[in-house]
Tab-separated table of C-alpha atoms in Angstrom:
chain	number	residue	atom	x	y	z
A	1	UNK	CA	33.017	-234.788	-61.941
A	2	UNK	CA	34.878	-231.447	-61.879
A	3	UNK	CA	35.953	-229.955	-58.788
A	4	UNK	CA	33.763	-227.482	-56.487
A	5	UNK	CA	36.334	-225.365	-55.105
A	6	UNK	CA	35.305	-222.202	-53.359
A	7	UNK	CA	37.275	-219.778	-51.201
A	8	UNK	CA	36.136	-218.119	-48.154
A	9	UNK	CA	38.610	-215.046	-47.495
A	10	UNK	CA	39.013	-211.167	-47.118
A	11	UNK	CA	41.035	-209.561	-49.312
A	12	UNK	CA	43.886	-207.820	-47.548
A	13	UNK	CA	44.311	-211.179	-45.547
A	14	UNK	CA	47.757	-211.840	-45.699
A	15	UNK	CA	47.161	-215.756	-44.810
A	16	UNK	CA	44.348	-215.652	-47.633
A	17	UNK	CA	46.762	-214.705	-49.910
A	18	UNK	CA	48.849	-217.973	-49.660
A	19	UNK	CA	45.751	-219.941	-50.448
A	20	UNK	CA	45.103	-217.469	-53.442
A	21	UNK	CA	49.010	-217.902	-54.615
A	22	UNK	CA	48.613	-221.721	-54.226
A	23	UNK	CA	45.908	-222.345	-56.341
A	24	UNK	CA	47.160	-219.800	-58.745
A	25	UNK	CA	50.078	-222.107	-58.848
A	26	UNK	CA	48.141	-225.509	-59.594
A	27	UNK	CA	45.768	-223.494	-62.268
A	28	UNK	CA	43.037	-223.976	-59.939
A	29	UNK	CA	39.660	-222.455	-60.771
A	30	UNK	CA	37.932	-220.968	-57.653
A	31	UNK	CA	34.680	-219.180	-56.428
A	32	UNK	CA	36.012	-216.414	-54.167
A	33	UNK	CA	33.575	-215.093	-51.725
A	34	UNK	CA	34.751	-212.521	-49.668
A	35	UNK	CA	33.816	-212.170	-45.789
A	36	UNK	CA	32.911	-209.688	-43.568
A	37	UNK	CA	34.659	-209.816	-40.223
A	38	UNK	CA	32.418	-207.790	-38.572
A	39	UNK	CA	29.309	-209.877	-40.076
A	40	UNK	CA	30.414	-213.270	-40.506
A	41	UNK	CA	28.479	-215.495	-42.774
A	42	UNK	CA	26.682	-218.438	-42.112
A	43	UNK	CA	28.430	-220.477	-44.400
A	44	UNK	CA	32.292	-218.958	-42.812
A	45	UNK	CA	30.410	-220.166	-38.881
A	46	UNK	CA	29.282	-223.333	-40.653
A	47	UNK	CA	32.575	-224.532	-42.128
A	48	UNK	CA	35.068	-223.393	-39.133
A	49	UNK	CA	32.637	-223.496	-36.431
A	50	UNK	CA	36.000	-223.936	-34.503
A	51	UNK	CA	38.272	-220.782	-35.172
A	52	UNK	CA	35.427	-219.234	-37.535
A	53	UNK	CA	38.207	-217.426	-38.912
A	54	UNK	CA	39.096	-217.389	-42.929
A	55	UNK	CA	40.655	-218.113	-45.157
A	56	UNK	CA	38.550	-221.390	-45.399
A	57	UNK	CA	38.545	-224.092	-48.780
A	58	UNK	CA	35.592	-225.614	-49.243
A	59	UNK	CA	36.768	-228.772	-51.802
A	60	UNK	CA	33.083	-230.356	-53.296
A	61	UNK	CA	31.763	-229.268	-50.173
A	62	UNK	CA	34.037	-230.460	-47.707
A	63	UNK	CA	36.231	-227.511	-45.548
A	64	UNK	CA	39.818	-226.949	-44.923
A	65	UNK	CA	41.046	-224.534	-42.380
A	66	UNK	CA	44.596	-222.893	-41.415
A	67	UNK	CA	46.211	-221.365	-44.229
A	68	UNK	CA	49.335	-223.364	-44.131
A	69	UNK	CA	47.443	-226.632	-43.614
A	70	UNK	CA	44.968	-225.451	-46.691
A	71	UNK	CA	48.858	-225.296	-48.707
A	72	UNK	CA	49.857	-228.087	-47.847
A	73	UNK	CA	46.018	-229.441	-48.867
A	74	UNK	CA	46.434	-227.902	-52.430
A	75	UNK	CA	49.896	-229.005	-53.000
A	76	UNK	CA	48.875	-233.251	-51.874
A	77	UNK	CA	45.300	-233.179	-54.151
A	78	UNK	CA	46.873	-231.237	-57.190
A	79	UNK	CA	50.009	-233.303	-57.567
A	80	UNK	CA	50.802	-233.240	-60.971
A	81	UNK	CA	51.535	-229.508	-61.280
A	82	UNK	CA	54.272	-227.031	-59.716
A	83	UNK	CA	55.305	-228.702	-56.381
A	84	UNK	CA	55.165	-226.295	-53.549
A	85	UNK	CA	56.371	-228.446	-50.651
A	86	UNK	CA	60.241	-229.825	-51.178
A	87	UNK	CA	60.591	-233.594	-51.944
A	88	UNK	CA	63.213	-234.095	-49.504
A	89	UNK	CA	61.963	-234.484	-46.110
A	90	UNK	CA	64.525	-232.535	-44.174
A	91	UNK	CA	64.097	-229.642	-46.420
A	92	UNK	CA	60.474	-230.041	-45.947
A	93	UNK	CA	60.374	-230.304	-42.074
A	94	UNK	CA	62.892	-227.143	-42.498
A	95	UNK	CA	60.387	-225.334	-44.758
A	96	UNK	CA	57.338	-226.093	-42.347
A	97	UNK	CA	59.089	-225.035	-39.515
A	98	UNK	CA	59.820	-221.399	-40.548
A	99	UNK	CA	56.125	-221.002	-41.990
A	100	UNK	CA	55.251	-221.742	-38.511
A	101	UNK	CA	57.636	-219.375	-37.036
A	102	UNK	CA	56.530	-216.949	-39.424
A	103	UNK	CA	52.798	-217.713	-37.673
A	104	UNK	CA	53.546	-217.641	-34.027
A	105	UNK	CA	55.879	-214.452	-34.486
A	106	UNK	CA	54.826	-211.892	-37.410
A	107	UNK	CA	50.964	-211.103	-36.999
A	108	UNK	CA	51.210	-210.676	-33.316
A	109	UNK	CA	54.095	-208.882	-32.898
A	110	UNK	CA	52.783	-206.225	-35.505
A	111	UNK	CA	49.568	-205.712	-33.595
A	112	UNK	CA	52.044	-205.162	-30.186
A	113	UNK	CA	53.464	-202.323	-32.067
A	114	UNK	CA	50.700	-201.127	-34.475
A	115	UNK	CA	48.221	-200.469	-30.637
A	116	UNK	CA	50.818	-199.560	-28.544
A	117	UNK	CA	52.878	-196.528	-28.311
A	118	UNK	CA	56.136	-195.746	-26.217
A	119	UNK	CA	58.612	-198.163	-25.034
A	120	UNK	CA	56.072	-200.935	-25.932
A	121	UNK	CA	55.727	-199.630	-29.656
A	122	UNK	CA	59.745	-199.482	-29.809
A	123	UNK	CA	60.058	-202.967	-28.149
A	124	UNK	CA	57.443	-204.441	-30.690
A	125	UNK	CA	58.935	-202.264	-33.927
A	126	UNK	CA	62.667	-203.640	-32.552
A	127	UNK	CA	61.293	-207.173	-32.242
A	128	UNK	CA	59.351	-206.800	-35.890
A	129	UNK	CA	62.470	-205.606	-37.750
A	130	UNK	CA	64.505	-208.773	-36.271
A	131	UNK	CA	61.980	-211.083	-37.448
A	132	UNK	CA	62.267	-210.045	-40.811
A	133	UNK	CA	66.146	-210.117	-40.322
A	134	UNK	CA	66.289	-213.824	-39.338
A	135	UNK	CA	64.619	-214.236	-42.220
A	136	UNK	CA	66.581	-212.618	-44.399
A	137	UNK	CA	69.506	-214.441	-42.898
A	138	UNK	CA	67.614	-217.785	-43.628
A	139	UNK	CA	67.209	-217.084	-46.953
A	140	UNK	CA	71.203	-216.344	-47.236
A	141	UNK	CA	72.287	-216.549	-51.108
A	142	UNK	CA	69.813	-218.182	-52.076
A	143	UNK	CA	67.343	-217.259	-55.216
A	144	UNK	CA	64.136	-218.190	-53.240
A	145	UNK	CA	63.901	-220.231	-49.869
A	146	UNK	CA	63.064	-223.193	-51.949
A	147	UNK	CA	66.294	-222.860	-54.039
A	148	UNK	CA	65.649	-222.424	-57.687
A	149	UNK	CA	62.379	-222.577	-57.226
A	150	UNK	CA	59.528	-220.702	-55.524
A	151	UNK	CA	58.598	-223.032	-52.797
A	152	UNK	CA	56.309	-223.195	-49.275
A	153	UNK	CA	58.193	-220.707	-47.234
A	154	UNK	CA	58.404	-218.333	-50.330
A	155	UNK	CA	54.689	-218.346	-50.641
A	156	UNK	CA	54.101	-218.524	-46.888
A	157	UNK	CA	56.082	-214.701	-46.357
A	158	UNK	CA	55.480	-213.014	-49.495
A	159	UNK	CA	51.535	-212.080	-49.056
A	160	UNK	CA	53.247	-210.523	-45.878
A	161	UNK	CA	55.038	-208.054	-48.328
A	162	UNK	CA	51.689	-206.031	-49.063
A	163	UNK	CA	51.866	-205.108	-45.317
A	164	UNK	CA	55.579	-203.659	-45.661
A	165	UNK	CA	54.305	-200.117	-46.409
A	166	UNK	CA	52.053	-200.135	-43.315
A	167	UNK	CA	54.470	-202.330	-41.409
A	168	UNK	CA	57.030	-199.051	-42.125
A	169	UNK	CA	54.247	-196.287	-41.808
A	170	UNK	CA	53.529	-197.046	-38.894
A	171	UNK	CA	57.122	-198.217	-37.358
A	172	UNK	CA	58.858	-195.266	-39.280
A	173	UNK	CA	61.809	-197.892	-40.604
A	174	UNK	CA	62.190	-198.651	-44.098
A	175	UNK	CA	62.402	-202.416	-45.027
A	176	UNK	CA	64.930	-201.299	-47.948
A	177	UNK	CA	67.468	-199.911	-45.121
A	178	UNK	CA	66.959	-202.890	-42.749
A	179	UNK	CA	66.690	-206.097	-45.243
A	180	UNK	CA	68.022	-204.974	-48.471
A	181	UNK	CA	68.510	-208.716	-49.546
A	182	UNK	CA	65.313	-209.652	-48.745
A	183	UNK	CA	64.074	-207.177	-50.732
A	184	UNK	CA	65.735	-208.563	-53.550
A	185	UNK	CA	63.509	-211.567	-53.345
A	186	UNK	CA	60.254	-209.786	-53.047
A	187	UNK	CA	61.103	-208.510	-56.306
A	188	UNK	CA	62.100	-211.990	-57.910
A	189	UNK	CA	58.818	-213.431	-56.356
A	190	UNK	CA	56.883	-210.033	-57.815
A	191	UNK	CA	58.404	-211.570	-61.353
A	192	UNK	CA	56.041	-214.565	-60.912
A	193	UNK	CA	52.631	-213.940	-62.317
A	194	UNK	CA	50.836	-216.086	-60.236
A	195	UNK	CA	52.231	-213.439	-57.367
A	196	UNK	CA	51.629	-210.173	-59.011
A	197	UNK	CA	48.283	-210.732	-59.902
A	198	UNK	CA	47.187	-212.469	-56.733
A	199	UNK	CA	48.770	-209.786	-54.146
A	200	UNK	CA	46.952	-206.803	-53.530
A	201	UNK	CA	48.373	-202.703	-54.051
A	202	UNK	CA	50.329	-202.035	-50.535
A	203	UNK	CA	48.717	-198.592	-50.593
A	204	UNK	CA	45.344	-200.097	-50.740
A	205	UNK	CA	46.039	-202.486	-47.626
A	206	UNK	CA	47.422	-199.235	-45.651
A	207	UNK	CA	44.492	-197.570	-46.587
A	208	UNK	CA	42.307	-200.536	-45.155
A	209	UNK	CA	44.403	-200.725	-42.059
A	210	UNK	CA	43.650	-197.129	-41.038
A	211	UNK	CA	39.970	-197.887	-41.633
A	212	UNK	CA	40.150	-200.936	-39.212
A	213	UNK	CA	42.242	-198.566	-37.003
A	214	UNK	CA	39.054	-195.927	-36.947
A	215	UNK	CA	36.570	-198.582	-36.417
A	216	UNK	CA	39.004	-199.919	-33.047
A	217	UNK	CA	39.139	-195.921	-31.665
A	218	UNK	CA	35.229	-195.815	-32.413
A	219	UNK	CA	34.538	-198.818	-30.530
A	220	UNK	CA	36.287	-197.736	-27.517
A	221	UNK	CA	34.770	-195.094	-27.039
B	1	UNK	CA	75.867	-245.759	-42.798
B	2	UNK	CA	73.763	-246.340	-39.724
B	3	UNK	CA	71.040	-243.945	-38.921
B	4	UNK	CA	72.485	-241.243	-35.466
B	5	UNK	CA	69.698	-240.269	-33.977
B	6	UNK	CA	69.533	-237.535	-30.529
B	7	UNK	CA	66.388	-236.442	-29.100
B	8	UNK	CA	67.452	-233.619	-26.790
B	9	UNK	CA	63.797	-233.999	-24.290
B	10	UNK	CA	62.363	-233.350	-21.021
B	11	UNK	CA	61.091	-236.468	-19.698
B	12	UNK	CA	57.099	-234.832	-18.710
B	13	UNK	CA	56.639	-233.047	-21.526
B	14	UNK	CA	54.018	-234.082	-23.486
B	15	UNK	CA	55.534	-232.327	-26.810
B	16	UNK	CA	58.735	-234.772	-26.307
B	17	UNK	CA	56.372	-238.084	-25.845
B	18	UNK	CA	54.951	-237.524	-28.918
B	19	UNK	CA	58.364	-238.009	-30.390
B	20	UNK	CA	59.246	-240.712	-28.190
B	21	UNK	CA	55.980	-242.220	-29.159
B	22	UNK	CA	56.820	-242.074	-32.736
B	23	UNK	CA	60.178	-243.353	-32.644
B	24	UNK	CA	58.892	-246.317	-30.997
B	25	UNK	CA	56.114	-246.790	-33.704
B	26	UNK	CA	58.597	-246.631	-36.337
B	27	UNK	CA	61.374	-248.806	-34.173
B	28	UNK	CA	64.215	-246.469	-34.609
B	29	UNK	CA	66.508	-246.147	-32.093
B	30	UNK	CA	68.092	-243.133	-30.920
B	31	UNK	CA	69.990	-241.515	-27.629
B	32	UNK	CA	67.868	-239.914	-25.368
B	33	UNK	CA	69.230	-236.640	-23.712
B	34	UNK	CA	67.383	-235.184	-20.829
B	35	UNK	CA	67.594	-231.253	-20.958
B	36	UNK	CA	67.205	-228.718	-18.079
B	37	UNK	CA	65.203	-226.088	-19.025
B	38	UNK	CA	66.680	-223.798	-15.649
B	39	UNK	CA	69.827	-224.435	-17.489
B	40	UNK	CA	69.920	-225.542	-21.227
B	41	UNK	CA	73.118	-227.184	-22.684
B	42	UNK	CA	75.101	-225.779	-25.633
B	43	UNK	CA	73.805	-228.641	-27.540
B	44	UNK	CA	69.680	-227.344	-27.010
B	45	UNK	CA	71.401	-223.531	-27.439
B	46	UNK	CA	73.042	-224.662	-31.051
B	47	UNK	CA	70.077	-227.079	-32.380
B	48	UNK	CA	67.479	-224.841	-31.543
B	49	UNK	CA	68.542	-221.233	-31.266
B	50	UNK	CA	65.371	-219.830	-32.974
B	51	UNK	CA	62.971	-221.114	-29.872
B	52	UNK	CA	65.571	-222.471	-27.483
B	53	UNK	CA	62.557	-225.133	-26.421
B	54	UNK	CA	62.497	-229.331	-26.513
B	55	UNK	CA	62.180	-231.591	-27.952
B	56	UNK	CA	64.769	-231.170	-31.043
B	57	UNK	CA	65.559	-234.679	-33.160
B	58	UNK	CA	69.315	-234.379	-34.371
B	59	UNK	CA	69.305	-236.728	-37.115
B	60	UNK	CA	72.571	-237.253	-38.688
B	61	UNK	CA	73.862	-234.077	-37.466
B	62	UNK	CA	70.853	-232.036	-38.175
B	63	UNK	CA	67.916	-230.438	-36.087
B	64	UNK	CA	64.519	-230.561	-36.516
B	65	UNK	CA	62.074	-228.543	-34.268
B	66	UNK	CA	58.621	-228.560	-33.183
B	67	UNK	CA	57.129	-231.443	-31.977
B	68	UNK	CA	54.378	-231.768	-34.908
B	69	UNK	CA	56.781	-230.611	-37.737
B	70	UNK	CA	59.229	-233.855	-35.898
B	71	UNK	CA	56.335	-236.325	-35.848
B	72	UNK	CA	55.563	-235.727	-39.885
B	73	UNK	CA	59.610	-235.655	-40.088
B	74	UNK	CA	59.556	-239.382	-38.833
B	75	UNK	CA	56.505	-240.491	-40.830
B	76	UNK	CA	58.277	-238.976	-43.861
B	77	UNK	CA	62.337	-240.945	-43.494
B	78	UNK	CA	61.239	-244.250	-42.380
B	79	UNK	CA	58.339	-244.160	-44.213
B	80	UNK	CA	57.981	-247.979	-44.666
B	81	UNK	CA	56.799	-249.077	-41.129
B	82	UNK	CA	53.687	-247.470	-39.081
B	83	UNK	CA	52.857	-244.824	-41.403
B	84	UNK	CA	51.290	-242.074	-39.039
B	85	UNK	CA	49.806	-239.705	-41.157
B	86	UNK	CA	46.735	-240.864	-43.074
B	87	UNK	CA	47.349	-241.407	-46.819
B	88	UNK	CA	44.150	-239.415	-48.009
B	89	UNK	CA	44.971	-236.077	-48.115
B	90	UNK	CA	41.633	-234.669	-46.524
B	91	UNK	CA	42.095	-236.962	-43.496
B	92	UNK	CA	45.555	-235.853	-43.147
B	93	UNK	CA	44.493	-231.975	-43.836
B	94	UNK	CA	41.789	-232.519	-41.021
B	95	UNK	CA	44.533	-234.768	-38.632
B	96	UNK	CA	46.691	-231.997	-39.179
B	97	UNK	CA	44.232	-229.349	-38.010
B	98	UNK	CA	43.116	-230.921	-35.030
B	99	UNK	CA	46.882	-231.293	-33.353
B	100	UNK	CA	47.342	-227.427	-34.917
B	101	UNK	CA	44.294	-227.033	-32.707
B	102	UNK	CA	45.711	-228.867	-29.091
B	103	UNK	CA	48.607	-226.787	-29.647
B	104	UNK	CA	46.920	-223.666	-29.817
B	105	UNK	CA	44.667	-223.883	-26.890
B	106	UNK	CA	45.699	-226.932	-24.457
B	107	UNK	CA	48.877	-226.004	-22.961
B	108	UNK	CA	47.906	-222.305	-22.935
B	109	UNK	CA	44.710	-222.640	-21.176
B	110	UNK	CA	46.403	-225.219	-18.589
B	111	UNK	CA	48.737	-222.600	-17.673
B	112	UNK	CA	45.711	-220.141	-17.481
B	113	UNK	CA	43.779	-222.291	-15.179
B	114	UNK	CA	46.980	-223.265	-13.208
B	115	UNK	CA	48.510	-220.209	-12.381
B	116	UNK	CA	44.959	-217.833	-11.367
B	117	UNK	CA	42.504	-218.263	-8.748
B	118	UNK	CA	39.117	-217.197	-8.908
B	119	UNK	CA	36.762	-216.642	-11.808
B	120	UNK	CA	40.283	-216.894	-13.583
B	121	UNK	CA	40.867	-220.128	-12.733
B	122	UNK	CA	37.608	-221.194	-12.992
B	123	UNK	CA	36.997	-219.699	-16.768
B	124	UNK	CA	40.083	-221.567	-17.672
B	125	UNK	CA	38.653	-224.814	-15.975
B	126	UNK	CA	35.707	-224.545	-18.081
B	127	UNK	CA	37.535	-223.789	-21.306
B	128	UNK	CA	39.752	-226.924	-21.096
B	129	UNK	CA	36.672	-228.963	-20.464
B	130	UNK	CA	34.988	-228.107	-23.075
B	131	UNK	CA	38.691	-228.518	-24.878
B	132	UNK	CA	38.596	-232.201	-24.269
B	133	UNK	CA	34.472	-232.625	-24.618
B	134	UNK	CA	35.433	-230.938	-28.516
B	135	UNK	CA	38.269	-233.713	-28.636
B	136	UNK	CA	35.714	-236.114	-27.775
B	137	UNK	CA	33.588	-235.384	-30.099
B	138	UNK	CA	35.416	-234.859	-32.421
B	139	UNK	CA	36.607	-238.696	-32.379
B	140	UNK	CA	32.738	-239.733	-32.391
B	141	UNK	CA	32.583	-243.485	-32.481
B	142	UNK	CA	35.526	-244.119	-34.335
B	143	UNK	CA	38.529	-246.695	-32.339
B	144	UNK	CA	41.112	-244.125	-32.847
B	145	UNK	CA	40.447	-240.582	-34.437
B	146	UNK	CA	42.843	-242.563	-37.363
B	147	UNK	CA	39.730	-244.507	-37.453
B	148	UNK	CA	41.031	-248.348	-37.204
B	149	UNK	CA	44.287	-247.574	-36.570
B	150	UNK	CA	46.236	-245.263	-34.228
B	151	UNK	CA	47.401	-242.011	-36.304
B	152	UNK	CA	49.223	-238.548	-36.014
B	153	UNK	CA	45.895	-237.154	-33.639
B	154	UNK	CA	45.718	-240.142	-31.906
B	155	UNK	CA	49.947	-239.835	-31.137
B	156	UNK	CA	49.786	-236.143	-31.080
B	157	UNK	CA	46.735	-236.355	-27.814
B	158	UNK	CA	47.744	-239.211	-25.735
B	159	UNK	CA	50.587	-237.610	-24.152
B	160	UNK	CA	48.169	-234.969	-22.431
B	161	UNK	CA	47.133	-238.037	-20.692
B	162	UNK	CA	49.568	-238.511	-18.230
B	163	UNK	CA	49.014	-234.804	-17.085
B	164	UNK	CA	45.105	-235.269	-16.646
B	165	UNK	CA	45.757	-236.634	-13.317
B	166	UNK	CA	47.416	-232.583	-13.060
B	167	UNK	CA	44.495	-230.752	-14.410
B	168	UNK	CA	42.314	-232.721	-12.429
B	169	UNK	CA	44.115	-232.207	-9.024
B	170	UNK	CA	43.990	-228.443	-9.819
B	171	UNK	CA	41.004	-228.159	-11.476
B	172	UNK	CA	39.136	-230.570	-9.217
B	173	UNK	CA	37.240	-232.187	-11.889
B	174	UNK	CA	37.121	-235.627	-13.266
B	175	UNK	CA	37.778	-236.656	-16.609
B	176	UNK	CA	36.317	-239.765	-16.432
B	177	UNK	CA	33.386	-237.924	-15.649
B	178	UNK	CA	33.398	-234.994	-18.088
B	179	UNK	CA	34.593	-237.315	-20.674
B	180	UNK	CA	33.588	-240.788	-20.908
B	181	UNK	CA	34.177	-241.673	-24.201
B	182	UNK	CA	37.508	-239.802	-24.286
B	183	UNK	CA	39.091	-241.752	-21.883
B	184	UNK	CA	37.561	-245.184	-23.468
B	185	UNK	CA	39.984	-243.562	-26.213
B	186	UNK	CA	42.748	-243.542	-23.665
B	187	UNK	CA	42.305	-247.301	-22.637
B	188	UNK	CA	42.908	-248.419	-26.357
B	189	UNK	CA	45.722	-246.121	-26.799
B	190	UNK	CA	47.455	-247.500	-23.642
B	191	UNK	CA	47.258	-251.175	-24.763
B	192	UNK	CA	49.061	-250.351	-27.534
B	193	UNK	CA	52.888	-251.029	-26.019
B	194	UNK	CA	55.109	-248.064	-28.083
B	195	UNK	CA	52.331	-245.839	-26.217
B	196	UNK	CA	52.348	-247.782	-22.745
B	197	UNK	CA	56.109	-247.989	-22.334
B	198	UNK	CA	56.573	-244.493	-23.685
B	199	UNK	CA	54.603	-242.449	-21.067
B	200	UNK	CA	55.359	-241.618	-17.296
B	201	UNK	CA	53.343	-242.899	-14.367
B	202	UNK	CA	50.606	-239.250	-13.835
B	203	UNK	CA	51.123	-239.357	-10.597
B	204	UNK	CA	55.101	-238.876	-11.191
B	205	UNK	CA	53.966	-235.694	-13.422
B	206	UNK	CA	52.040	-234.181	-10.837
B	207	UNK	CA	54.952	-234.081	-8.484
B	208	UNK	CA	56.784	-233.009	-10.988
B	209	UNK	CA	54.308	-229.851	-11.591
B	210	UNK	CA	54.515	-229.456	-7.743
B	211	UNK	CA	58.161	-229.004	-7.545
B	212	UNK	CA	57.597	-226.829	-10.666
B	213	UNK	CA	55.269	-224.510	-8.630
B	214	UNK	CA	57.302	-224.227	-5.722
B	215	UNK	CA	59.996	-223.323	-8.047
B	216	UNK	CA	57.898	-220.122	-9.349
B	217	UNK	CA	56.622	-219.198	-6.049
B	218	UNK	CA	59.917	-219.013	-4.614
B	219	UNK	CA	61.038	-216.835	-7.466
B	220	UNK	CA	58.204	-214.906	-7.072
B	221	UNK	CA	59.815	-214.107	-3.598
C-alpha cells in the first residue's frame, strides 16, 4: 500500500516550512491543504483537537502535531534517505535542544516587538537580535549546524529566514550588519533545492504580515 | 573508561525526577548535586548558561539540558536496558507530544492558579483539572500510557505526583475525585521501585512550596 500523506499548513508558517523542507528531503509526495486561521477546518479541529494549530501530518490517516516532533516523525518512518537527526546521541540531544530554544525564544519575542512600541519594542528588537547572535555563535565555523551536512537545527531556523525582511522592517536593523556569518549559511542552505523551492519570497511574507497587522488594528476597534 | 555522570538538580522539582527516574530505570549511577536556585553555582552558570535552570546531566564532561531532551539522551547511550521511548515511531511521535504538551501547560497554569486569587485562581483551577481529566483520558484503559510497560509519558507525568498533594491544598480539590482512573495510574507507577524510591514524600513538597511562598511574599515587601 502506498503512503497517504497529507499536510495541513499555511503558507507563510515558518514551523510549516520545516515539515515542507523535511519531506522535500525524504522525496516525500504530499497533499498540501492550506488552512485558514481565521476559519479553521474541520478536518485541522479534528486532527489537533488539542492545540488545533498547524502544521499537522496526517500519515494514512493517522495525525502528527508540533513541527519539530512531525521532523523528527519524518526522519524515524523514512529511514533510508538523507538523515536529518545526527547519529550520535550527544550531537542529537545538542541539536534538539537548540530547536527548542529556537521555539520557546524566536516567535514570541518577535510578536513583543512587532505589537509594541517604545522601550518595550527596543527591549524586544534588543532581545531578537541576540537570539539570532547566539545562534550565530553556535554555529561558529562550521558549514551547517549539522557539520557537512544540512541537519535538524539547520532545517529547524532556516524557514525563519523568510521572516528576516519583516523581522528588519519592522525592527529597523539589518541581519547583514548584526550576523554577517550567519548569513553566510542562509545562503549555503538557499544552495539546497529542497530549500529554495520549499521557502516562500520574503517580500511576499512581509506583505502577508502587514495584512495580519490590518486585520489586528480592525479588530480592536 | 567508566561512565562520570553529574546531575546538577533540585530535589522537588519534578523536571529533575524525571531524570532521576530514568537513571534508575537504566541503573546508571551518577553524583547527585543539589543546586540553589537563590544562588546557582559556577558549575549550573557554565553547564547551562543558555537557560541557567536544572536539571543539567554532565556526562563525561558534557551538558545536556532540558529535562525531555535528557530523558531521550539516556534512552539513546545506554540503550540496552529499559528502553523508554517506544520503538514504533508513531507511538513515540504521539509519547513525545503528550510530555511536549505537560510542559507547555502544567507548570504554567500551577503557577497561574497559585499565585492569583479570585476568578484568577479559580480559572486556573479549572484549567489544570481539565489538564489532568485530558491526561486521563488520554491513557484510556491502557496499564501505562506505554501500554504494558512504563514509557517516556508514563516517566515524564509521575513526578507531578508528588506535588498533587500542592495543587490540591491550594486549589482545594481532590484528585482522587476529579480523576479516578488517573490516580489508579499513579498506584501502578509507584509499585514500580526506580519510581517509588525516586520521588519525595508530597507532604515534604508542600512545605517546601510554603517556604517558597513566604520567600516571595517577603520580597514582595
Amino acid at each position: 500500500m502506498a503512503d497517504e500523506v497529507v499536510l495541513l499548513d499555511v503558507w507563510a508558517s515558518m514551523f510549516g516550512m520545516r515539515v515542507r523542507i523535511a519531506l522535500a528531503e525524504k522525496g516525500v509526495e504530499y497533499e498540501y491543504k492550506e488552512e485558514n486561521l481565521r476559519n479553521k477546518s474541520d478536518l485541522l479541529l479534528q486532527m489537533n483537537p488539542v492545540h488545533k494549530k498547524i502544521p499537522v501530518l496526517i500519515h494514512n490517516g493517522k495525525p502528527i502535531c508540533e513541527s519539530a516532533i512531525i521532523v523528527q516523525y519524518i526522519d524515524e518512518v523514512w529511514k533510508d534517505k538523507a538523515p536529518i537527526l545526527p547519529s550520535d546521541p550527544y550531537e542529537r540531544a545538542q541539536a534538539r535542544f537548540w530547536v527548542d530554544y529556537i521555539d520557546k525564544k524566536v516567535y514570541d519575542t518577535w510578536r513583543k516587538m512587532w505589537l509594541s512600541e517604545g522601550e518595550e519594542h527596543e527591549a524586544g528588537k534588543k532581545e531578537l537580535i541576540s537570539i539570532f547572535k547566539l545562534l550565530e555563535e553556535t554555529l561558529g565555523d562550521k558549514s551547517f549546524y549539522g557539520g557537512d551536512t544540512f541537519g535538524f537545527l539547520d532545517l529547524g531556523l532556516i524557514p525563519f529566514y523568510t521572516w528576516f525582511y519583516t523581522f528588519e522592517t519592522f525592527g529597523n536593523f539589518k541581519m547583514e550588519t548584526e550576523c554577517p556569518k550567519l548569513m553566510d549559511w542562509v545562503k549555503r542552505c538557499m544552495q539546497k533545492e529542497t530549500v529554495s523551492k520549499t521557502l516562500p519570497d520574503e517580500k511576499k511574507v512581509y506583505e502577508h504580515v502587514l495584512g495580519m497587522l490590518k486585520a489586528i488594528r480592525e479588530s480592536n476597534h
